[in-house]
XYZ file of C-alpha atoms in Angstrom:
475
model
C 146.847 41.776 95.083
C 149.444 42.837 92.673
C 153.136 42.329 93.834
C 154.686 45.391 95.408
C 157.664 45.435 92.860
C 155.176 46.546 90.197
C 154.866 49.961 91.834
C 157.851 52.371 91.433
C 158.187 55.485 93.376
C 160.520 58.408 93.009
C 162.448 58.738 96.162
C 163.614 62.236 96.805
C 166.482 61.107 99.040
C 168.033 59.007 96.402
C 166.827 61.128 93.379
C 165.719 57.717 91.779
C 162.587 55.766 90.919
C 162.816 52.655 92.982
C 160.487 49.560 93.236
C 158.164 49.854 96.252
C 158.560 46.985 98.563
C 156.647 47.517 101.922
C 158.494 46.840 105.200
C 155.541 44.606 106.278
C 153.921 42.552 103.381
C 150.420 43.793 102.411
C 150.593 46.885 104.599
C 151.542 50.331 103.613
C 152.528 52.945 106.358
C 152.477 56.541 105.296
C 153.037 59.867 107.219
C 152.131 63.103 105.455
C 152.760 66.533 106.823
C 149.318 68.263 107.053
C 148.162 71.756 107.859
C 149.606 74.521 109.908
C 146.211 76.323 110.451
C 147.272 79.881 110.739
C 144.602 80.878 108.184
C 142.225 79.450 105.462
C 143.509 76.865 103.132
C 144.563 77.892 99.583
C 144.483 75.494 96.562
C 148.407 75.006 97.133
C 147.604 73.164 100.374
C 144.765 71.424 98.797
C 146.907 70.140 95.697
C 149.102 68.205 98.270
C 146.117 66.757 99.996
C 144.602 65.483 96.685
C 147.982 64.201 95.388
C 148.509 61.994 98.561
C 144.973 60.999 98.570
C 145.413 59.594 95.173
C 148.623 57.631 96.263
C 146.725 56.189 99.280
C 143.632 55.243 96.995
C 145.817 53.343 94.489
C 147.444 51.445 97.369
C 144.159 50.511 98.674
C 142.693 49.691 95.284
C 145.607 47.383 94.866
C 144.572 45.532 98.124
C 146.861 46.949 100.585
C 145.947 47.846 104.226
C 147.011 51.416 104.430
C 147.885 53.319 107.676
C 147.664 57.089 106.803
C 148.957 59.528 109.275
C 148.408 63.278 108.517
C 149.344 65.696 111.370
C 148.347 69.183 112.231
C 150.925 71.633 113.391
C 148.901 73.386 116.007
C 151.719 75.582 117.688
C 154.113 77.670 115.775
C 155.308 81.306 115.535
C 152.978 82.183 112.687
C 149.925 80.944 114.658
C 150.861 82.804 117.769
C 151.646 85.993 115.806
C 148.293 85.820 113.774
C 146.343 85.143 116.988
C 147.982 87.981 118.815
C 147.411 90.416 115.838
C 143.711 89.568 115.976
C 143.418 89.513 119.808
C 142.392 86.046 119.920
C 143.457 83.044 122.053
C 145.824 80.985 120.095
C 144.031 77.751 120.759
C 140.740 79.112 119.335
C 142.589 80.632 116.418
C 144.101 77.394 115.468
C 140.878 75.323 115.940
C 138.917 77.695 113.791
C 141.313 77.224 110.900
C 141.838 73.609 111.469
C 137.940 73.237 110.834
C 138.524 75.052 107.675
C 141.108 72.673 106.436
C 138.801 69.771 107.430
C 135.935 71.406 105.525
C 138.000 71.731 102.403
C 139.307 68.217 102.607
C 135.699 66.864 102.859
C 134.401 69.127 99.994
C 137.108 67.713 97.688
C 136.502 64.027 98.664
C 139.666 63.680 100.377
C 139.588 60.631 102.565
C 139.877 61.155 106.386
C 143.341 60.040 107.705
C 143.696 56.895 109.821
C 144.607 59.284 112.610
C 145.333 62.947 112.694
C 147.618 63.889 115.597
C 148.350 67.382 117.047
C 151.706 68.581 118.052
C 150.541 69.930 121.267
C 149.402 66.241 122.257
C 152.845 64.782 121.820
C 155.050 66.775 124.254
C 155.652 63.557 126.256
C 156.987 61.777 123.189
C 159.124 64.873 122.186
C 160.701 65.059 125.534
C 161.753 61.310 125.244
C 163.158 62.029 121.771
C 165.198 64.913 122.899
C 166.668 62.912 125.956
C 167.624 60.071 123.422
C 169.413 62.632 121.147
C 171.283 64.355 124.127
C 172.248 61.034 125.397
C 173.832 60.137 122.033
C 175.609 63.415 121.858
C 173.533 64.921 119.011
C 171.596 67.601 120.989
C 172.342 70.088 123.841
C 170.375 72.455 126.020
C 170.937 76.137 126.120
C 169.076 78.514 128.512
C 165.929 76.197 128.538
C 165.937 75.547 124.773
C 167.264 72.320 123.185
C 169.080 72.318 119.866
C 170.204 69.504 117.424
C 173.924 69.668 117.037
C 174.344 69.522 113.109
C 178.141 69.396 113.248
C 178.078 66.347 115.684
C 175.728 64.459 113.323
C 177.518 65.444 110.124
C 180.722 64.031 111.448
C 179.040 60.786 112.960
C 179.396 57.395 111.073
C 176.506 56.812 108.642
C 175.527 60.513 108.689
C 173.392 61.431 105.616
C 172.579 64.895 106.192
C 171.729 66.815 103.097
C 170.466 63.672 101.429
C 166.807 64.725 101.471
C 167.229 68.266 100.184
C 170.435 67.880 98.319
C 171.858 70.936 99.998
C 175.458 71.440 101.105
C 175.724 71.717 104.862
C 177.996 74.935 104.751
C 175.199 76.591 102.662
C 172.363 75.653 104.774
C 170.395 78.280 106.671
C 167.830 77.086 109.089
C 165.762 80.233 108.950
C 165.479 80.634 112.641
C 165.904 83.850 114.652
C 167.761 82.112 117.611
C 170.998 83.947 118.338
C 174.401 82.012 118.140
C 176.901 82.434 120.843
C 177.218 81.993 124.715
C 174.124 80.881 126.251
C 172.463 80.155 122.785
C 172.911 77.735 120.053
C 176.368 76.845 119.046
C 176.044 77.316 115.218
C 173.806 78.755 112.703
C 173.271 75.328 111.203
C 171.920 74.024 114.445
C 168.007 73.837 114.782
C 165.647 74.271 117.679
C 164.165 70.859 118.931
C 162.438 72.816 121.908
C 162.087 76.618 122.457
C 162.312 78.112 126.029
C 159.209 79.755 127.169
C 158.757 83.446 126.365
C 156.388 85.773 128.371
C 152.717 85.559 127.146
C 153.284 82.368 125.042
C 151.886 78.891 125.858
C 154.402 76.534 127.396
C 154.842 72.913 128.539
C 157.029 71.519 131.347
C 160.297 69.668 130.458
C 163.332 68.551 132.317
C 165.014 71.617 130.789
C 162.398 74.142 131.811
C 158.978 75.380 130.380
C 158.720 75.954 126.732
C 156.996 74.844 123.323
C 158.013 72.531 120.515
C 160.389 73.532 117.775
C 158.926 72.799 114.258
C 160.668 69.716 113.063
C 160.625 67.396 116.325
C 156.816 67.012 116.480
C 156.794 64.980 113.175
C 159.489 62.432 114.204
C 157.734 62.008 117.479
C 154.291 61.524 115.909
C 155.206 59.483 112.800
C 157.260 56.971 114.940
C 154.723 56.792 117.483
C 151.944 55.486 115.204
C 154.052 53.840 112.428
C 157.096 52.489 114.304
C 160.775 53.382 114.145
C 160.719 52.567 110.436
C 157.907 53.181 107.996
C 157.244 53.131 104.279
C 156.567 56.539 102.927
C 157.010 60.260 104.146
C 155.243 62.819 101.952
C 154.670 66.451 101.750
C 155.110 69.646 99.713
C 158.274 70.565 97.923
C 158.626 73.474 100.229
C 159.123 71.204 103.197
C 162.029 69.519 101.652
C 164.321 71.911 103.554
C 164.518 72.627 106.382
C 161.718 70.507 107.684
C 162.088 67.176 106.095
C 165.976 67.406 106.042
C 165.976 68.081 109.788
C 163.229 65.326 110.484
C 165.545 62.801 108.712
C 168.533 63.991 110.676
C 167.122 63.913 114.111
C 165.407 60.628 113.496
C 168.508 58.771 112.132
C 170.718 60.455 114.876
C 168.227 59.013 117.492
C 168.636 55.497 115.918
C 165.497 55.274 114.039
C 165.381 54.012 110.248
C 162.489 56.336 109.698
C 161.112 56.813 106.205
C 162.115 54.345 103.490
C 160.823 56.673 100.763
C 160.393 60.401 100.448
C 157.812 61.877 98.146
C 157.325 65.519 97.589
C 154.669 67.233 95.528
C 155.349 70.409 93.611
C 153.802 73.723 93.971
C 150.700 75.486 92.440
C 152.056 78.761 90.612
C 150.525 81.734 89.389
C 152.049 83.698 86.647
C 155.199 81.556 87.422
C 155.351 82.479 91.027
C 154.669 79.887 93.952
C 151.206 80.375 95.357
C 151.687 81.531 99.031
C 150.169 83.951 101.516
C 153.458 85.870 101.862
C 153.208 86.808 98.118
C 149.519 87.561 98.317
C 148.582 85.508 95.227
C 146.652 82.823 96.760
C 143.280 81.338 95.482
C 141.046 80.108 98.272
C 138.743 77.155 97.976
C 135.595 79.325 98.052
C 136.941 81.551 95.235
C 137.346 78.527 93.163
C 133.981 77.077 93.938
C 132.326 80.310 92.652
C 133.181 78.982 89.137
C 133.410 75.189 89.386
C 132.015 72.380 91.536
C 134.178 70.726 94.127
C 134.710 67.435 92.068
C 135.856 69.712 89.215
C 138.248 71.447 91.305
C 139.518 68.023 92.438
C 140.014 66.787 88.857
C 141.926 69.966 88.293
C 144.227 69.849 91.279
C 144.908 66.172 90.641
C 145.489 66.388 86.959
C 149.163 67.114 86.716
C 151.776 64.806 87.798
C 152.448 65.346 91.414
C 156.043 66.116 90.894
C 155.243 68.720 88.260
C 154.278 72.434 88.623
C 150.603 73.000 88.371
C 150.226 76.512 86.790
C 147.029 78.253 87.757
C 145.036 79.998 85.146
C 141.141 80.450 84.837
C 141.478 78.781 81.310
C 143.200 75.735 82.919
C 140.485 75.311 85.484
C 137.809 75.599 82.891
C 139.431 73.193 80.725
C 139.795 70.735 83.633
C 136.089 71.337 84.525
C 135.125 70.386 80.830
C 137.331 67.123 81.157
C 135.518 65.972 84.128
C 132.146 66.688 82.542
C 132.938 64.506 79.601
C 133.389 61.719 82.031
C 130.248 62.643 83.889
C 128.295 62.839 80.695
C 129.399 59.449 79.295
C 128.585 57.706 82.540
C 125.227 59.266 82.661
C 124.337 58.218 79.035
C 125.684 54.785 79.597
C 123.308 54.229 82.360
C 125.759 54.639 85.317
C 126.651 50.934 85.656
C 128.582 49.686 88.732
C 132.418 49.962 88.720
C 134.235 46.942 87.508
C 138.011 47.024 86.967
C 140.573 49.331 85.558
C 142.449 48.892 82.214
C 145.971 47.547 81.972
C 147.093 51.028 80.620
C 145.634 52.782 83.738
C 147.377 50.221 86.035
C 150.749 50.658 84.250
C 150.399 54.570 84.607
C 149.770 54.651 88.340
C 152.390 51.982 89.018
C 154.769 54.285 87.283
C 155.160 56.677 90.184
C 151.420 57.551 90.185
C 151.202 59.160 86.833
C 147.818 60.757 86.853
C 148.104 62.429 83.392
C 148.774 59.107 81.740
C 145.898 57.655 83.896
C 143.446 60.363 82.826
C 144.603 59.880 79.028
C 143.543 56.250 79.503
C 140.049 57.361 80.909
C 139.349 59.644 78.013
C 140.519 57.050 75.546
C 138.053 54.515 77.070
C 135.300 57.195 76.888
C 136.051 57.857 73.350
C 135.423 54.120 72.581
C 132.440 54.231 74.724
C 130.724 57.102 73.026
C 131.291 55.255 69.772
C 129.557 52.178 71.051
C 126.761 54.423 72.191
C 126.575 55.980 68.736
C 126.443 52.463 67.197
C 123.564 51.429 69.591
C 125.866 48.991 71.352
C 124.537 49.683 74.948
C 126.074 46.461 76.331
C 129.498 47.587 75.100
C 129.045 51.105 76.350
C 128.161 49.893 79.692
C 131.035 47.432 79.916
C 133.329 50.541 79.265
C 131.569 52.761 81.587
C 132.053 50.218 84.488
C 135.831 50.526 83.704
C 135.598 54.313 83.588
C 133.983 54.403 87.032
C 136.498 52.047 88.491
C 139.406 54.214 87.223
C 137.753 57.370 88.170
C 137.128 56.201 91.730
C 140.888 55.435 92.251
C 141.533 59.225 91.480
C 138.527 60.196 93.602
C 136.458 61.530 90.713
C 133.932 58.804 90.324
C 130.610 60.591 89.082
C 128.377 57.842 90.763
C 130.180 58.429 94.057
C 129.809 62.148 93.817
C 126.060 61.846 93.112
C 125.740 59.956 96.304
C 127.669 62.588 98.098
C 125.408 65.302 96.668
C 122.482 63.416 98.275
C 120.281 63.827 95.122
C 117.915 61.430 93.599
C 117.692 57.745 93.756
C 121.366 56.918 93.597
C 123.919 55.793 91.044
C 122.174 52.682 89.765
C 119.390 54.066 87.469
C 118.870 52.171 84.416
C 117.312 55.023 82.433
C 120.129 57.186 80.969
C 117.744 60.335 80.886
C 117.131 60.059 84.595
C 120.853 59.496 85.162
C 121.603 62.585 83.266
C 118.970 64.510 85.328
C 120.650 63.253 88.544
C 123.989 64.764 87.234
C 122.311 68.226 86.730
C 120.420 68.107 89.928
C 123.352 67.063 91.931
C 125.248 69.995 90.636
C 122.480 72.432 91.684
C 122.288 70.857 95.088
C 126.099 71.122 95.763
C 125.935 74.880 94.950
C 122.956 75.209 97.408
C 124.776 73.342 100.002
C 127.849 75.548 99.540
C 125.747 78.734 99.602
C 123.995 77.496 102.946
C 127.343 76.627 104.410
C 128.318 80.368 103.640
C 124.961 81.567 104.893
C 124.318 82.982 101.516
C 120.492 82.414 101.965
C 119.689 84.388 98.865
C 121.668 82.272 96.602
C 120.478 79.016 98.247
C 116.904 79.989 97.771
C 117.659 81.034 94.199
C 118.778 77.454 93.457
C 115.787 75.844 95.309
C 113.283 78.255 93.417
C 115.002 77.325 90.123
C 114.617 73.656 90.803
C 110.997 74.106 91.865
C 110.291 75.955 88.788
C 111.503 72.836 86.690
C 109.214 70.576 88.804
C 111.798 69.432 91.171
C 111.085 69.418 94.905
C 113.846 69.509 97.497
C 113.717 68.210 100.858
C 116.294 68.940 103.443
C 116.794 65.865 105.702
C 119.363 65.052 108.541
C 121.356 63.102 105.976
C 121.376 65.920 103.471
C 118.970 67.255 100.719
C 116.866 64.894 98.697
C 114.798 65.547 95.514
C 111.890 64.184 93.623
C 109.963 65.100 90.557
C 106.477 66.317 91.129
C 103.520 66.553 89.003
C 102.802 70.036 87.423
């Protein structure tokens, strides 16, 4: 395993790239803020999932044991409001869309987390956390709600409030509707750790009365429960930097926990310069995207920019990314789909440098050009050697064509020696992915159209418990 000092990570809290040294040798502990399933995921959510999946995969490729915790915020104002608007129980609403997020992660090849806790399952730990903060003088109860006392923490020795976001305390607005004054929170800078019960809302018992979690407390409770009072990396989208991550750090440090050693934030997906969000109505859903590209091509696109850079969506950019993936796929197929070997030095340098995927992709495509030259010269051994490297590098990014052929369930697998048959596998796998997607959406006409098209080409599809398989039949 390469030494930890070879990896440098840009830490949001210090605004600097620092050498990564894990708290425990050979082990990486990561907590990433996951879904708030109020509605179906859009590609902004999925970009974050892909970005941190690549981070995790690189640590794993380097030989680290990675504990990867990704939470689900299964109770908040938006969820309750959406469920009420649609006259559905809140728990059914959130479960429906949690499944949509899971489906999206699976379609894009995002590895399952080590554990995926839900906020409502950690009320006991949240109560303990609040009591610790109250005992230390950094939280207070008001009419059944519990608030974090920002002023008390800001004036405490060792306070670093504002470090994660870079905001000045006097300019911070928590974005909460809670009133300020008698019987309520003391200052507009204070934020809710626990919200007193309201009629018609779900609630849980606490020493301060029934209520439900505030937004920020859940992540401190869940991350430290699984990863300990100190852990290596906390990640999430740039929009979470304030107030969510700033307040997580504050309440955790105030409670006496060292908390995250590195803060990582992926940038937004934008459309015409505007951040993609449901409130602006400019979102692109997974299913919309999959009408024009395959899941692996969408993954290639979402992971292609540096995680700290804006990813500007356009149909042209998506088409270009899909073509980039197909160049990888085509070369691997023509080279006979050899087994993965190891990455190049340039690829390792790129990912060690704050997970620079653009540089890593450039290394892959440079190798492909050399491999295509070897094929043109009839040097199949050299082409196969390069293809093994390309597969190894693509696997780290989650876009190895051999793995995606296996996921699609088509054909005899990734080890075919005949390049013509390997190329056929690529084409059939793409058709089977389209058919699987159509069946999942209950678009039976489109699913039958794909099957009939394959049958007309002499390819018989059989549906099994493990997914569709195919074979060539005599005509």
